Short mmCIF file of C-alpha atoms and ligand atoms in Angstrom, two decimals:
data_model
loop_
_atom_site.label_atom_id
_atom_site.label_comp_id
_atom_site.label_asym_id
_atom_site.label_seq_id
_atom_site.Cartn_x
_atom_site.Cartn_y
_atom_site.Cartn_z
CA UNK L 1 2.95 -65.19 -56.09
CA UNK L 2 2.28 -65.02 -52.55
CA UNK L 3 3.72 -67.83 -50.33
CA UNK L 4 1.64 -70.47 -49.21
CA UNK L 5 2.82 -70.76 -45.48
CA UNK L 6 4.72 -68.19 -43.49
CA UNK L 7 7.75 -70.34 -42.91
CA UNK L 8 8.14 -69.48 -39.33
CA UNK L 9 4.47 -69.96 -38.09
CA UNK L 10 3.59 -73.17 -36.57
CA UNK L 11 -0.40 -72.83 -35.91
CA UNK L 12 -2.24 -75.44 -34.14
CA UNK L 13 -5.26 -73.52 -33.08
CA UNK L 14 -7.54 -74.92 -35.95
CA UNK L 15 -7.71 -76.60 -39.36
CA UNK L 16 -9.22 -73.49 -40.64
CA UNK L 17 -5.88 -71.54 -40.54
CA UNK L 18 -4.60 -73.37 -43.78
CA UNK L 19 -3.47 -71.27 -46.53
CA UNK L 20 -4.53 -72.20 -50.16
CA UNK L 21 -1.45 -73.93 -51.75
CA UNK L 22 0.03 -72.64 -54.92
CA UNK L 23 -1.54 -75.39 -56.96
CA UNK L 24 -4.88 -74.43 -55.43
CA UNK L 25 -4.27 -70.88 -56.18
CA UNK L 26 -3.47 -71.89 -59.77
CA UNK L 27 -6.75 -73.70 -60.12
CA UNK L 28 -8.56 -70.71 -58.73
CA UNK L 29 -6.80 -68.44 -61.12
CA UNK L 30 -7.81 -70.64 -64.09
CA UNK L 31 -11.44 -71.32 -63.04
CA UNK L 32 -14.21 -70.76 -65.67
CA UNK L 33 -16.82 -68.50 -64.00
CA UNK L 34 -20.19 -67.08 -64.31
CA UNK L 35 -22.82 -65.42 -62.06
CA UNK L 36 -23.87 -68.05 -59.74
CA UNK L 37 -26.96 -66.33 -58.52
CA UNK L 38 -28.36 -66.84 -62.30
CA UNK L 39 -27.07 -70.48 -61.96
CA UNK L 40 -24.59 -69.75 -64.55
CA UNK L 41 -21.27 -70.37 -63.00
CA UNK L 42 -20.07 -73.78 -64.72
CA UNK L 43 -17.48 -74.44 -62.07
CA UNK L 44 -19.87 -73.89 -59.21
CA UNK L 45 -22.37 -76.05 -60.85
CA UNK L 46 -19.79 -78.85 -61.40
CA UNK L 47 -18.86 -78.70 -57.94
CA UNK L 48 -22.40 -78.93 -56.47
CA UNK L 49 -23.08 -82.06 -58.62
CA UNK L 50 -19.83 -83.65 -57.59
CA UNK L 51 -20.51 -83.01 -53.96
CA UNK L 52 -24.22 -84.36 -54.40
CA UNK L 53 -23.00 -87.55 -55.75
CA UNK L 54 -20.14 -87.81 -53.15
CA UNK L 55 -22.83 -87.53 -50.39
CA UNK L 56 -25.38 -89.69 -52.11
CA UNK L 57 -27.83 -86.94 -52.27
CA UNK L 58 -30.06 -85.51 -55.26
CA UNK L 59 -28.68 -81.96 -55.26
CA UNK L 60 -26.27 -79.46 -53.17
CA UNK L 61 -25.66 -75.97 -53.10
CA UNK L 62 -22.48 -73.92 -52.18
CA UNK L 63 -22.35 -71.52 -49.08
CA UNK L 64 -19.96 -69.10 -48.07
CA UNK L 65 -19.61 -70.64 -44.70
CA UNK L 66 -20.69 -73.79 -42.42
CA UNK L 67 -22.61 -71.64 -40.23
CA UNK L 68 -24.70 -70.43 -43.05
CA UNK L 69 -25.17 -73.73 -44.41
CA UNK L 70 -26.27 -75.12 -41.19
CA UNK L 71 -28.47 -72.08 -40.70
CA UNK L 72 -30.40 -72.58 -43.86
CA UNK L 73 -30.68 -76.25 -43.41
CA UNK L 74 -32.49 -75.46 -40.26
CA UNK L 75 -34.61 -72.67 -41.83
CA UNK L 76 -35.67 -75.11 -44.45
CA UNK L 77 -36.39 -78.24 -42.16
CA UNK L 78 -38.24 -76.09 -39.43
CA UNK L 79 -40.92 -73.46 -39.39
CA UNK L 80 -41.50 -70.64 -37.04
CA UNK L 81 -42.30 -72.39 -33.54
CA UNK L 82 -40.79 -75.76 -34.50
CA UNK L 83 -38.04 -77.42 -32.60
CA UNK L 84 -34.89 -79.27 -33.36
CA UNK L 85 -33.09 -81.68 -31.08
CA UNK L 86 -29.31 -81.31 -30.82
CA UNK L 87 -26.24 -82.05 -28.75
CA UNK L 88 -25.53 -79.38 -26.06
CA UNK L 89 -22.14 -79.06 -27.51
CA UNK L 90 -22.98 -79.40 -31.27
CA UNK L 91 -22.03 -76.44 -33.51
CA UNK L 92 -25.68 -75.96 -34.63
CA UNK L 93 -26.57 -75.16 -31.01
CA UNK L 94 -23.65 -73.78 -29.21
CA UNK L 95 -21.45 -72.09 -31.78
CA UNK L 96 -23.69 -70.28 -34.29
CA UNK L 97 -24.71 -67.29 -32.21
CA UNK L 98 -28.32 -68.53 -31.82
CA UNK L 99 -29.14 -67.94 -35.54
CA UNK L 100 -31.83 -70.67 -35.90
CA UNK L 101 -33.75 -68.83 -32.84
CA UNK L 102 -32.94 -65.43 -34.02
CA UNK L 103 -33.62 -65.65 -37.73
CA UNK L 104 -36.11 -68.84 -37.83
CA UNK L 105 -37.88 -68.57 -34.50
CA UNK L 106 -36.79 -72.23 -34.13
CA UNK L 107 -36.49 -73.52 -30.84
CA UNK L 108 -33.35 -75.74 -29.79
CA UNK L 109 -34.09 -78.73 -27.43
CA UNK L 110 -30.21 -79.46 -26.57
CA UNK L 111 -29.40 -82.78 -24.83
CA UNK L 112 -26.23 -84.05 -23.34
CA UNK L 113 -23.36 -85.22 -25.52
CA UNK L 114 -21.97 -88.64 -24.52
CA UNK L 115 -18.31 -89.32 -24.05
CA UNK L 116 -17.87 -90.56 -27.53
CA UNK L 117 -19.55 -87.59 -29.09
CA UNK L 118 -22.83 -89.19 -29.76
CA UNK L 119 -26.38 -88.79 -28.36
CA UNK L 120 -28.16 -91.20 -26.02
CA UNK L 121 -31.06 -92.31 -28.24
CA UNK L 122 -33.17 -92.93 -25.16
CA UNK L 123 -32.71 -89.37 -24.11
CA UNK L 124 -33.22 -88.28 -27.67
CA UNK L 125 -36.55 -90.24 -27.87
CA UNK L 126 -37.50 -89.10 -24.26
CA UNK L 127 -37.33 -85.24 -25.33
CA UNK L 128 -39.58 -85.64 -28.54
CA UNK L 129 -42.74 -83.61 -27.78
CA UNK L 130 -46.23 -85.01 -28.18
CA UNK L 131 -48.62 -83.22 -30.71
CA UNK L 132 -50.17 -80.94 -27.97
CA UNK L 133 -50.73 -77.23 -28.15
CA UNK L 134 -48.41 -76.77 -25.12
CA UNK L 135 -45.32 -77.93 -26.83
CA UNK L 136 -43.24 -76.63 -29.76
CA UNK L 137 -43.42 -79.01 -32.71
CA UNK L 138 -40.46 -81.25 -32.71
CA UNK L 139 -39.41 -81.49 -36.47
CA UNK L 140 -35.63 -82.31 -36.67
CA UNK L 141 -32.69 -84.10 -35.33
CA UNK L 142 -29.24 -82.46 -35.83
CA UNK L 143 -26.25 -84.63 -35.59
CA UNK L 144 -22.58 -83.82 -35.80
CA UNK L 145 -19.68 -85.76 -37.29
CA UNK L 146 -16.95 -85.53 -36.26
CA UNK L 147 -17.54 -84.03 -32.94
CA UNK L 148 -14.49 -82.85 -31.15
CA UNK L 149 -12.51 -84.95 -33.73
CA UNK L 150 -14.49 -88.04 -32.63
CA UNK L 151 -15.85 -90.21 -35.31
CA UNK L 152 -19.61 -91.46 -35.17
CA UNK L 153 -19.90 -94.88 -36.76
CA UNK L 154 -22.15 -95.72 -39.53
CA UNK L 155 -24.10 -97.79 -37.05
CA UNK L 156 -24.80 -94.95 -34.78
CA UNK L 157 -25.83 -92.50 -37.87
CA UNK L 158 -28.18 -95.23 -39.03
CA UNK L 159 -29.81 -96.09 -35.67
CA UNK L 160 -30.16 -92.36 -34.79
CA UNK L 161 -31.86 -91.60 -38.16
CA UNK L 162 -33.90 -94.59 -38.04
CA UNK L 163 -35.44 -93.81 -34.69
CA UNK L 164 -35.96 -90.09 -35.93
CA UNK L 165 -37.64 -91.00 -39.00
CA UNK L 166 -39.83 -93.51 -37.24
CA UNK L 167 -40.99 -90.66 -34.95
CA UNK L 168 -41.63 -88.35 -37.99
CA UNK L 169 -38.49 -86.14 -37.75
CA UNK L 170 -36.04 -85.10 -40.26
CA UNK L 171 -32.31 -85.50 -39.76
CA UNK L 172 -29.63 -82.93 -40.65
CA UNK L 173 -25.99 -83.91 -40.26
CA UNK L 174 -23.38 -81.05 -39.47
CA UNK L 175 -20.45 -82.84 -41.41
CA UNK L 176 -18.07 -79.97 -41.06
CA UNK L 177 -15.29 -82.70 -40.92
CA UNK L 178 -17.07 -85.57 -42.29
CA UNK L 179 -14.20 -86.16 -44.67
CA UNK L 180 -12.18 -86.90 -41.58
CA UNK L 181 -14.53 -89.38 -40.30
CA UNK L 182 -14.74 -91.25 -43.70
CA UNK L 183 -10.88 -91.33 -44.01
CA UNK L 184 -10.46 -92.43 -40.41
CA UNK L 185 -12.88 -95.06 -40.63
CA UNK L 186 -12.19 -96.12 -44.22
CA UNK L 187 -15.76 -95.83 -45.33
CA UNK L 188 -16.94 -93.87 -48.35
CA UNK L 189 -18.62 -90.62 -47.42
CA UNK L 190 -22.08 -91.70 -48.71
CA UNK L 191 -22.20 -94.37 -46.39
CA UNK L 192 -21.97 -91.96 -43.44
CA UNK L 193 -24.82 -89.68 -45.00
CA UNK L 194 -26.94 -92.49 -46.41
CA UNK L 195 -29.62 -92.44 -43.47
CA UNK L 196 -29.65 -88.71 -43.01
CA UNK L 197 -31.94 -86.26 -44.96
CA UNK L 198 -29.39 -83.41 -45.43
CA UNK L 199 -25.68 -82.82 -44.89
CA UNK L 200 -23.42 -79.86 -44.48
CA UNK L 201 -19.77 -80.36 -45.66
CA UNK L 202 -17.27 -77.72 -44.88
CA UNK L 203 -14.20 -77.27 -47.24
CA UNK L 204 -12.30 -74.63 -45.27
CA UNK L 205 -11.20 -77.07 -42.53
CA UNK L 206 -9.11 -80.14 -43.23
CA UNK L 207 -9.65 -79.89 -46.89
CA UNK L 208 -7.80 -76.64 -47.06
CA UNK L 209 -10.00 -74.36 -49.57
CA UNK L 210 -10.14 -70.86 -48.30
CA UNK L 211 -13.89 -70.89 -47.84
CA UNK L 212 -16.88 -72.71 -48.80
CA UNK L 213 -19.35 -75.20 -47.53
CA UNK L 214 -21.77 -77.39 -49.41
CA UNK L 215 -25.25 -78.52 -48.36
CA UNK L 216 -26.53 -81.59 -49.90
CA UNK L 217 -29.95 -83.32 -49.73
CA UNK L 218 -33.22 -83.91 -51.84
CA UNK L 219 -33.67 -81.76 -54.81
CA UNK L 220 -36.64 -79.93 -53.54
CA UNK L 221 -35.05 -79.16 -50.28
CA UNK L 222 -31.89 -77.79 -52.10
CA UNK L 223 -34.18 -75.64 -54.28
CA UNK L 224 -35.77 -74.06 -51.11
CA UNK L 225 -32.38 -73.74 -49.56
CA UNK L 226 -31.32 -71.47 -52.58
CA UNK L 227 -34.08 -69.06 -51.71
CA UNK L 228 -32.99 -68.88 -48.14
CA UNK L 229 -29.47 -68.55 -49.09
CA UNK L 230 -30.26 -65.43 -51.06
CA UNK L 231 -32.39 -64.15 -48.21
CA UNK L 232 -29.62 -64.48 -45.63
CA UNK L 233 -26.98 -62.76 -48.10
CA UNK L 234 -25.12 -66.04 -49.29
CA UNK L 235 -25.76 -65.73 -52.90
CA UNK L 236 -22.12 -65.03 -54.54
CA UNK L 237 -21.56 -64.08 -58.11
CA UNK L 238 -18.39 -65.49 -59.80
CA UNK L 239 -18.03 -68.09 -56.97
CA UNK L 240 -16.28 -70.51 -59.45
CA UNK L 241 -12.97 -69.19 -58.14
CA UNK L 242 -14.24 -70.75 -54.57
CA UNK L 243 -15.53 -73.95 -56.20
CA UNK L 244 -12.35 -74.47 -58.16
CA UNK L 245 -10.49 -74.51 -54.97
CA UNK L 246 -12.75 -76.95 -53.47
CA UNK L 247 -12.64 -79.00 -56.50
CA UNK L 248 -8.84 -79.16 -56.30
CA UNK L 249 -9.19 -80.05 -52.54
CA UNK L 250 -11.45 -82.93 -53.48
CA UNK L 251 -8.78 -84.08 -56.02
CA UNK L 252 -5.80 -83.71 -53.67
CA UNK L 253 -6.68 -83.27 -49.87
CA UNK L 254 -8.89 -86.09 -48.99
CA UNK L 255 -6.49 -89.03 -48.77
CA UNK L 256 -3.74 -86.84 -47.22
CA UNK L 257 -6.26 -86.37 -44.10
CA UNK L 258 -4.77 -89.57 -42.97
CA UNK L 259 -1.28 -87.74 -42.60
CA UNK L 260 -3.11 -85.26 -40.39
CA UNK L 261 -4.49 -88.22 -38.35
CA UNK L 262 -1.10 -89.83 -38.04
CA UNK L 263 0.55 -86.65 -36.87
CA UNK L 264 -2.03 -86.30 -34.27
CA UNK L 265 -1.27 -89.54 -32.84
CA UNK L 266 2.35 -88.80 -33.12
CA UNK L 267 1.73 -85.70 -31.17
CA UNK L 268 -0.41 -87.34 -28.70
CA UNK L 269 2.30 -90.08 -27.97
CA UNK L 270 5.00 -87.35 -27.69
CA UNK L 271 2.80 -85.41 -25.18
CA UNK L 272 2.09 -88.51 -22.96
CA UNK L 273 5.92 -88.65 -22.61
CA UNK L 274 6.12 -85.22 -20.99
CA UNK L 275 5.57 -85.71 -17.11
CA UNK L 276 4.17 -82.19 -16.74
CA UNK L 277 1.03 -82.87 -18.98
CA UNK L 278 -1.83 -84.10 -16.88
CA UNK L 279 -3.80 -85.98 -19.54
CA UNK L 280 -3.94 -86.40 -23.45
CA UNK L 281 -6.66 -87.72 -25.63
CA UNK L 282 -6.63 -87.84 -29.52
CA UNK L 283 -9.14 -88.47 -32.38
CA UNK L 284 -8.82 -87.88 -36.04
CA UNK L 285 -7.09 -84.56 -36.28
CA UNK L 286 -7.49 -83.30 -32.80
CA UNK L 287 -5.41 -83.65 -29.84
CA UNK L 288 -6.83 -82.49 -26.33
CA UNK L 289 -4.21 -81.72 -23.79
CA UNK L 290 -4.75 -81.04 -20.13
CA UNK L 291 -2.06 -78.96 -18.49
CA UNK L 292 -3.62 -79.06 -15.00
CA UNK L 293 -4.70 -75.42 -14.80
CA UNK L 294 -5.75 -72.45 -16.82
CA UNK L 295 -2.87 -70.45 -15.69
CA UNK L 296 -0.33 -73.02 -16.92
CA UNK L 297 -2.23 -73.15 -20.23
CA UNK L 298 -2.20 -69.42 -20.80
CA UNK L 299 1.59 -69.17 -19.84
CA UNK L 300 2.30 -71.86 -22.27
CA UNK L 301 0.33 -70.19 -24.97
CA UNK L 302 2.33 -66.98 -24.42
CA UNK L 303 5.59 -68.74 -24.22
CA UNK L 304 5.28 -70.56 -27.43
CA UNK L 305 3.70 -67.56 -29.23
CA UNK L 306 7.10 -65.65 -28.66
CA UNK L 307 8.78 -68.65 -30.38
CA UNK L 308 6.21 -68.50 -33.53
CA UNK L 309 4.06 -71.44 -32.36
CA UNK L 310 0.35 -70.62 -31.96
CA UNK L 311 -2.04 -72.58 -29.66
CA UNK L 312 -5.13 -71.94 -27.65
CA UNK L 313 -4.85 -71.28 -24.00
CA UNK L 314 -6.81 -72.42 -21.05
CA UNK L 315 -6.56 -75.83 -18.91
CA UNK L 316 -7.86 -78.04 -21.71
CA UNK L 317 -6.10 -77.05 -24.94
CA UNK L 318 -7.30 -78.34 -28.26
CA UNK L 319 -4.24 -78.99 -30.97
CA UNK L 320 -5.44 -79.36 -34.51
CA UNK L 321 -3.33 -80.97 -37.15
CA UNK L 322 -3.76 -79.90 -40.63
CA UNK L 323 -2.30 -79.47 -44.18
CA UNK L 324 0.27 -76.74 -43.27
CA UNK L 325 1.82 -78.76 -40.50
CA UNK L 326 4.62 -81.19 -41.36
CA UNK L 327 6.52 -83.99 -39.09
CA UNK L 328 9.17 -81.27 -38.42
CA UNK L 329 6.56 -78.87 -36.95
CA UNK L 330 5.26 -81.76 -34.76
CA UNK L 331 8.66 -82.44 -33.27
CA UNK L 332 9.40 -78.83 -32.87
CA UNK L 333 6.23 -78.36 -30.85
CA UNK L 334 6.86 -81.48 -28.60
CA UNK L 335 10.33 -80.21 -28.11
CA UNK L 336 9.32 -76.76 -26.89
CA UNK L 337 6.34 -78.00 -24.72
CA UNK L 338 8.73 -80.60 -23.11
CA UNK L 339 11.19 -77.78 -22.33
CA UNK L 340 8.69 -75.03 -21.30
CA UNK L 341 5.71 -76.74 -19.58
CA UNK L 342 7.40 -78.21 -16.50
CA UNK L 343 8.56 -74.61 -15.48
CA UNK L 344 5.00 -73.15 -15.83
CA UNK L 345 3.05 -76.14 -14.03
CA UNK L 346 2.93 -75.54 -10.34
C1 LIG Z 1 -16.20 -74.87 -38.48
C2 LIG Z 1 -17.48 -75.78 -38.04
C3 LIG Z 1 -18.59 -75.35 -38.87
C4 LIG Z 1 -18.88 -74.30 -39.68
O1 LIG Z 1 -18.13 -73.14 -39.21
P1 LIG Z 1 -17.86 -71.98 -40.24
O2 LIG Z 1 -16.77 -71.36 -39.68
O3 LIG Z 1 -19.14 -71.13 -40.31
O4 LIG Z 1 -17.46 -72.40 -41.74
C5 LIG Z 1 -19.85 -76.19 -38.31
N1 LIG Z 1 -19.67 -77.16 -37.59
C6 LIG Z 1 -18.71 -77.52 -36.92
C7 LIG Z 1 -18.69 -78.84 -36.03
C8 LIG Z 1 -17.50 -76.94 -37.36
O5 LIG Z 1 -16.33 -77.44 -36.65
#
């Protein structure tokens, strides 16, 4: 049996770097499987039903990745020549290689993301296009929760969705880290999804599954999403081994997200005590560290790498806590940044 985690590595680049635990691998090995494109994988079917229920939606469908799940959601919500309104820094606009435009001929209308990660509802409303042949047809509002680790509260989700619906738009939520939001704000997941039409939930981030994202929504929507999933090459066969990993994560890795959040707070506190650190902010499992210059950040990255600690470079460094990091790893990181950074900052 391969080991879960290379003992020497401390990796804070993302919560996607986690390796399946031994217990998760066992669940995968023991999964009952079938051909999921035929709808015959019992483990996938059970997972989709479970996720639909968790999200308070009629149905759900498993995708290999969050990018594909979001893409298909946009493709089902919008037709060629339609438009979606989205945060300028949201994943569905910035980090999905322009897929909605390339594959769906869907036009994005990005608007600024506010300091708390939400959108200004006034600005949102001001960019909704009138029904006029000059304009693309505005069809959808795309939200994100968490964004850069920040939790959008139920009140914002509800207000944004209510406004969108009043104006005849549908609402899609990129909930790649919505479980972090639910745990951090101590509300059931379905309260955060109640007012949106569709939600995409990643399982390869904090939940620690090796892959997989579930899209949940109305039954007719999910039926259509299955057709698009096949078209974009996301139909998997004995995907029950993936579903079993996710099912295991739902059983064992949700409540423990609070540990990641606590460690992020512990990390931020420690960083604030290092005088060479220019600024620190923290929300859920993400810490943002300002080291004053890109050259200092790049030098810190290289120096830590030589000691088996992986972080991103640049001036503003995102540090992400996850299931493969313990308290001792955070202590070691703080110790090494405290020792190395003062010599790198000019
Ligand atoms: C990771 C992530 C996704 C999906 O990414 P994949 O790597 O394609 O699974 C979507 N939205 C956000 C905000 C993410 O962080």
